[in-house]
GROMACS .gro file of C-alpha atoms in nm:
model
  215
    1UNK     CA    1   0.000   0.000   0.000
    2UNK     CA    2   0.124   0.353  -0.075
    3UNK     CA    3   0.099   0.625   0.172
    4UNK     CA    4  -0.038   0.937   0.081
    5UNK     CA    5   0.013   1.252   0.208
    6UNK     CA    6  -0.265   1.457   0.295
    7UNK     CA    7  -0.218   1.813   0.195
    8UNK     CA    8  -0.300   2.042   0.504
    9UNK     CA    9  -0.563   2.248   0.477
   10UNK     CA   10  -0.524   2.620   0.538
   11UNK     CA   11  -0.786   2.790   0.781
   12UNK     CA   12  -0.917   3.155   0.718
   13UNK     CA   13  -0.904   3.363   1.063
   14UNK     CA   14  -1.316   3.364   1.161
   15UNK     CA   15  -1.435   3.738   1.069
   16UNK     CA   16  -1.564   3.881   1.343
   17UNK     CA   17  -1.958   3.871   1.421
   18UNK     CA   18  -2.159   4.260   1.353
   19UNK     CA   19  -2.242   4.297   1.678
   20UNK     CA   20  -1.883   4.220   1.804
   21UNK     CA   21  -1.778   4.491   1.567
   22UNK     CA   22  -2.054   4.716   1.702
   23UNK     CA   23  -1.970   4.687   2.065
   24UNK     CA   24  -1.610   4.772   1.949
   25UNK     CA   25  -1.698   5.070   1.801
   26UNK     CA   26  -1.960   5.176   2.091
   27UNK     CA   27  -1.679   5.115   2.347
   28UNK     CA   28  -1.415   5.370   2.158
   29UNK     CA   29  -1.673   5.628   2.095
   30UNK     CA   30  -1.774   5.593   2.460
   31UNK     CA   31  -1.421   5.627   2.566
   32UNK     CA   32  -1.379   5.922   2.302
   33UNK     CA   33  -1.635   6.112   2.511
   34UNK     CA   34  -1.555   6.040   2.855
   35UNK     CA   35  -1.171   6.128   2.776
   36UNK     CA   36  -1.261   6.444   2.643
   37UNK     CA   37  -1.477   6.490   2.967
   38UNK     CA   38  -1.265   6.375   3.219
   39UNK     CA   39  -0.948   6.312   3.037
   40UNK     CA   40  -0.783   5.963   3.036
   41UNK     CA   41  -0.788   5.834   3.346
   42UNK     CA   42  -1.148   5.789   3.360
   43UNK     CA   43  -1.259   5.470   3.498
   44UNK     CA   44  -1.328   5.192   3.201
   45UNK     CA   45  -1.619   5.048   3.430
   46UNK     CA   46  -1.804   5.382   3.329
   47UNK     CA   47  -1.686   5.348   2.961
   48UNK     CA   48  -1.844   5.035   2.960
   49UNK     CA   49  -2.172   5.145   3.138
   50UNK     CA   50  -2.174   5.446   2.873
   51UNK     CA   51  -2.131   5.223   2.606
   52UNK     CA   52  -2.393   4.982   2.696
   53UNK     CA   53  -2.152   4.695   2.707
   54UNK     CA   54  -2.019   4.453   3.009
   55UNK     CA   55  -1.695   4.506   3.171
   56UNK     CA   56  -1.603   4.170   3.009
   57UNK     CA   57  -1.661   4.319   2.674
   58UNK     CA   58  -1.405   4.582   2.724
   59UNK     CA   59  -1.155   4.389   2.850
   60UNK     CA   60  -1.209   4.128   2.542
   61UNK     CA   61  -1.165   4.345   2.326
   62UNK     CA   62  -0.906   4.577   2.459
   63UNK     CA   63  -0.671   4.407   2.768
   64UNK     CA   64  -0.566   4.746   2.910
   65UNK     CA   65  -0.609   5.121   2.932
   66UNK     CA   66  -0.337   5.118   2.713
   67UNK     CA   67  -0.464   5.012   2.430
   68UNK     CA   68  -0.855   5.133   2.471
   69UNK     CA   69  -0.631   5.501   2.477
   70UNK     CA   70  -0.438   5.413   2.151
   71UNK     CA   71  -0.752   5.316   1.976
   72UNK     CA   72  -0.920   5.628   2.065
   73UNK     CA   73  -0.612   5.837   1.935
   74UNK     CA   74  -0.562   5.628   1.601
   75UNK     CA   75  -0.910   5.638   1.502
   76UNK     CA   76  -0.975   6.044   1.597
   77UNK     CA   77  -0.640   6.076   1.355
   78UNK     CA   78  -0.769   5.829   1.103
   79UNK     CA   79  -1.094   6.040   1.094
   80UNK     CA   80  -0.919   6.372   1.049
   81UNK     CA   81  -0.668   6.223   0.787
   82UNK     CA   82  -1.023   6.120   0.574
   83UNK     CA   83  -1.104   6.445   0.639
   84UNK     CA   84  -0.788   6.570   0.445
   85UNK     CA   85  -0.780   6.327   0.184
   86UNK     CA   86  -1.147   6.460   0.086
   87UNK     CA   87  -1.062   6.834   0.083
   88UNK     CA   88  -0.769   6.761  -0.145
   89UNK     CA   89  -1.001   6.579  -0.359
   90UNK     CA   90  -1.329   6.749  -0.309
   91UNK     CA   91  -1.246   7.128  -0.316
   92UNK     CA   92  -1.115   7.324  -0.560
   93UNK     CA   93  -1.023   7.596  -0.353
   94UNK     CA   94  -0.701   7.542  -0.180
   95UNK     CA   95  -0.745   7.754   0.098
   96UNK     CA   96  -1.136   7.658   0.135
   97UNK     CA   97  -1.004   7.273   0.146
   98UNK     CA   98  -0.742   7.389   0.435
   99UNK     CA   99  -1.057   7.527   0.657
  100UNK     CA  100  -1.267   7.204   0.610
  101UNK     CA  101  -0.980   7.003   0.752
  102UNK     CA  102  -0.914   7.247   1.003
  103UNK     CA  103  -1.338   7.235   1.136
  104UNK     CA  104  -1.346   6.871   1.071
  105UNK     CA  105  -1.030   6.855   1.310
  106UNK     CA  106  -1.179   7.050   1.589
  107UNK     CA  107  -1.478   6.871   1.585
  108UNK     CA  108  -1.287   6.530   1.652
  109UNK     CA  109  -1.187   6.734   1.968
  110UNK     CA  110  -0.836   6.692   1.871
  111UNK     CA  111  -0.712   6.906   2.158
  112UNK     CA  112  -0.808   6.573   2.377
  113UNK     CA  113  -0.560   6.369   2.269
  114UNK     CA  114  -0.264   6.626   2.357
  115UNK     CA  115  -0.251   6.505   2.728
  116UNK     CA  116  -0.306   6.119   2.652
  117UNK     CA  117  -0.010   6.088   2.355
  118UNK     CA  118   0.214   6.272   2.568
  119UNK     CA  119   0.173   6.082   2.947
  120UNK     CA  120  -0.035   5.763   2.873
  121UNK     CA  121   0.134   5.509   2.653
  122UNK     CA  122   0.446   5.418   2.425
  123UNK     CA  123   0.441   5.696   2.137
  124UNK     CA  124   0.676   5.474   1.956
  125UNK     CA  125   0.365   5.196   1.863
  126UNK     CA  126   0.376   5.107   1.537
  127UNK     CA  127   0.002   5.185   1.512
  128UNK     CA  128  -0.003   5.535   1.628
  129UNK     CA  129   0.355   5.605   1.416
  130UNK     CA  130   0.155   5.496   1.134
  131UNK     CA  131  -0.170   5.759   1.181
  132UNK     CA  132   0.059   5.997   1.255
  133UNK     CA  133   0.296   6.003   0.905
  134UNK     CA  134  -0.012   5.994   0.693
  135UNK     CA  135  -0.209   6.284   0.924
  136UNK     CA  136   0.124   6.482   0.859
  137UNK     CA  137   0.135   6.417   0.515
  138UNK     CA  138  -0.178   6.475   0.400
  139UNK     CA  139  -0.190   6.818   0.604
  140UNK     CA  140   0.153   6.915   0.446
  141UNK     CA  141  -0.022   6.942   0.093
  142UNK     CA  142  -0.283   7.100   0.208
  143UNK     CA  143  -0.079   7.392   0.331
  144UNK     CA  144   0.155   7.343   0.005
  145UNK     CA  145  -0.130   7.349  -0.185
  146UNK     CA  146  -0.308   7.696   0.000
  147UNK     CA  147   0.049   7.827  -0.016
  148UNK     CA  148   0.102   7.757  -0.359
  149UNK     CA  149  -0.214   7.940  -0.489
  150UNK     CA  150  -0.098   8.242  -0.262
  151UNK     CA  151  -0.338   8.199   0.003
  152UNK     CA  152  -0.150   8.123   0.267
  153UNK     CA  153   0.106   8.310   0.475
  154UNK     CA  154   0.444   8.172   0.429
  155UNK     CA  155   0.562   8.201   0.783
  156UNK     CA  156   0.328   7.918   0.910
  157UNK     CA  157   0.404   7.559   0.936
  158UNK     CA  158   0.211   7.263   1.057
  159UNK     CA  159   0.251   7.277   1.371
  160UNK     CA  160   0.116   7.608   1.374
  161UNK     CA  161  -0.183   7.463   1.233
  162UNK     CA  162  -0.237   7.237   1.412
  163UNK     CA  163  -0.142   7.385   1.797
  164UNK     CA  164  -0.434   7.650   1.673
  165UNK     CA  165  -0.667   7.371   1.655
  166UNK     CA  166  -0.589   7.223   1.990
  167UNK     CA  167  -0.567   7.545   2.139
  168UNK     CA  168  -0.887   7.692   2.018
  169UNK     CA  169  -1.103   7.351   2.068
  170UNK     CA  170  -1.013   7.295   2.436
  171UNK     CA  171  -1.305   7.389   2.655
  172UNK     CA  172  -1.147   7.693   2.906
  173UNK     CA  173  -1.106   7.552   3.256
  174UNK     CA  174  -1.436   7.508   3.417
  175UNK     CA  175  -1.642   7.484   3.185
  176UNK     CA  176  -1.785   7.173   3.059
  177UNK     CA  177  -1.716   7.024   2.700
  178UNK     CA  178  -2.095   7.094   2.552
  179UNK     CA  179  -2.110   7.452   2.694
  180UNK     CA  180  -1.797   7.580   2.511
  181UNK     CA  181  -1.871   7.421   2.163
  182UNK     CA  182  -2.077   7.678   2.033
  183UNK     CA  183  -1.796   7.922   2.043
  184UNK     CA  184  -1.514   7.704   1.881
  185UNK     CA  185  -1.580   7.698   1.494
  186UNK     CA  186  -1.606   8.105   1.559
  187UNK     CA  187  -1.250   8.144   1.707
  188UNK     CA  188  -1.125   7.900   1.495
  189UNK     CA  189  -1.233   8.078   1.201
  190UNK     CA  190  -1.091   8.435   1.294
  191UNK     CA  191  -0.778   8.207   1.366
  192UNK     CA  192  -0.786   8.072   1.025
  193UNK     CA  193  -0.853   8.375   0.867
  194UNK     CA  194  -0.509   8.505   1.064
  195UNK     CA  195  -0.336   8.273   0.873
  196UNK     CA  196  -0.435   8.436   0.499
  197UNK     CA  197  -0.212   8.576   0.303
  198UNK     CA  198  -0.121   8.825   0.234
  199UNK     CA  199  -0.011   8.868   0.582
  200UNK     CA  200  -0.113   9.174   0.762
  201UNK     CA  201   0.168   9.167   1.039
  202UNK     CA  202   0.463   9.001   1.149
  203UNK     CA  203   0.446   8.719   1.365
  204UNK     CA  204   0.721   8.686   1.713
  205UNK     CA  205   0.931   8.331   1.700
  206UNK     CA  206   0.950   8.087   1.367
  207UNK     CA  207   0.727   7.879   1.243
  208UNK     CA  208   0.659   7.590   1.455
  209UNK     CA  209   0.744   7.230   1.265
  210UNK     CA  210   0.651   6.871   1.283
  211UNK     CA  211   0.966   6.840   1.458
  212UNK     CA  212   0.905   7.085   1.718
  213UNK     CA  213   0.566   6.915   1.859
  214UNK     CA  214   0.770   6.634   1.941
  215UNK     CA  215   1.006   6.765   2.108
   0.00000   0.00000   0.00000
């Protein structure tokens, strides 16, 4: 008799179920909120209870704090990087495209995630490297491209941008998160509007870079 060889049979990885993809997505847009709120320390029983999910649930699908924070962050920068790539594509006007990033930025309450990048976890991960180079990118031609047409100063730099953003969409001390939103697309747009060219005055210091936010 002649053995045979059976040929092994490769597997797929199980997708996983809708309403395991749902809770996911409750539980970071829970914990999106509540760090915003009440910043990143925030106990993940209430994320849970906000999210109207178990504590099990959490912890399945995220082990520690650690990674429930670096979810939130990659997915608010994944959200503002879409938010980029359709300005480029979707508006003709370079400097128009430039503001819709810029709103679409401050609504993702981007000035949150200042605090948590900077104390909470390893800014080295792979994951959050990887948001960050195409958030940079993208924003880079958008200021190339507003620059380019002449509509924006040239003594700005991203991180000029982008600190403006942060700045102007953090609720002032003592006052809750909901109260202050009414005001923020307002400053933001006088803000915006400072950045124009031509310019009308000349501003203290250099431009602040990519480079200098991580420092």
């Amino acid at each position: 008799m002649t053995a045979t060889t059976e040929t092994p049979v490769t597997r797929k990885a199980p997708r996983p179920r809708a309403d395991a993809l749902r809770n996911r997505e409750r539980i970071v847009a829970a914990a999106r909120e509540m760090f915003t709120e009440f910043g990143p320390e925030v106990p993940l029983d209430e994320i849970a209870r906000r999210a109207g999910v178990g504590n099990a649930t959490v912890y399945r699908n995220f082990p520690d704090r650690d990674a429930l924070v670096r979810e939130v962050v990659c997915s608010v920068m994944d959200r503002t990087v879409q938010a980029a790539e359709q300005a480029l594509n979707e508006t003709g006007d370079a400097f128009e495209a430039l503001e819709r990033f810029a709103h679409t930025a401050a609504d993702e309450r981007i000035s949150a995630l200042c605090p948590m990048i900077s104390s909470t976890f390893d800014q080295s991960h792979s994951d959050l490297e990887e948001a960050r180079r195409r958030a940079e990118s993208l924003v880079a031609q958008l200021m190339d491209r507003a620059r380019e047409a002449g509509q924006l100063r040239d003594d700005v730099e991203y991180g000029d941008l982008m600190v403006g953003v942060a700045q102007l969409s953090r609720p002032p001390a003592g006052t809750a998160c909901m109260s202050a939103d009414r005001f923020v697309h307002r400053h933001l747009q006088l803000f915006l509007d400072g950045m124009r060219a031509p310019a009308p005055s000349v501003l203290r210091g250099s431009a602040v870079t990519v480079e200098d936010l991580r420092r």
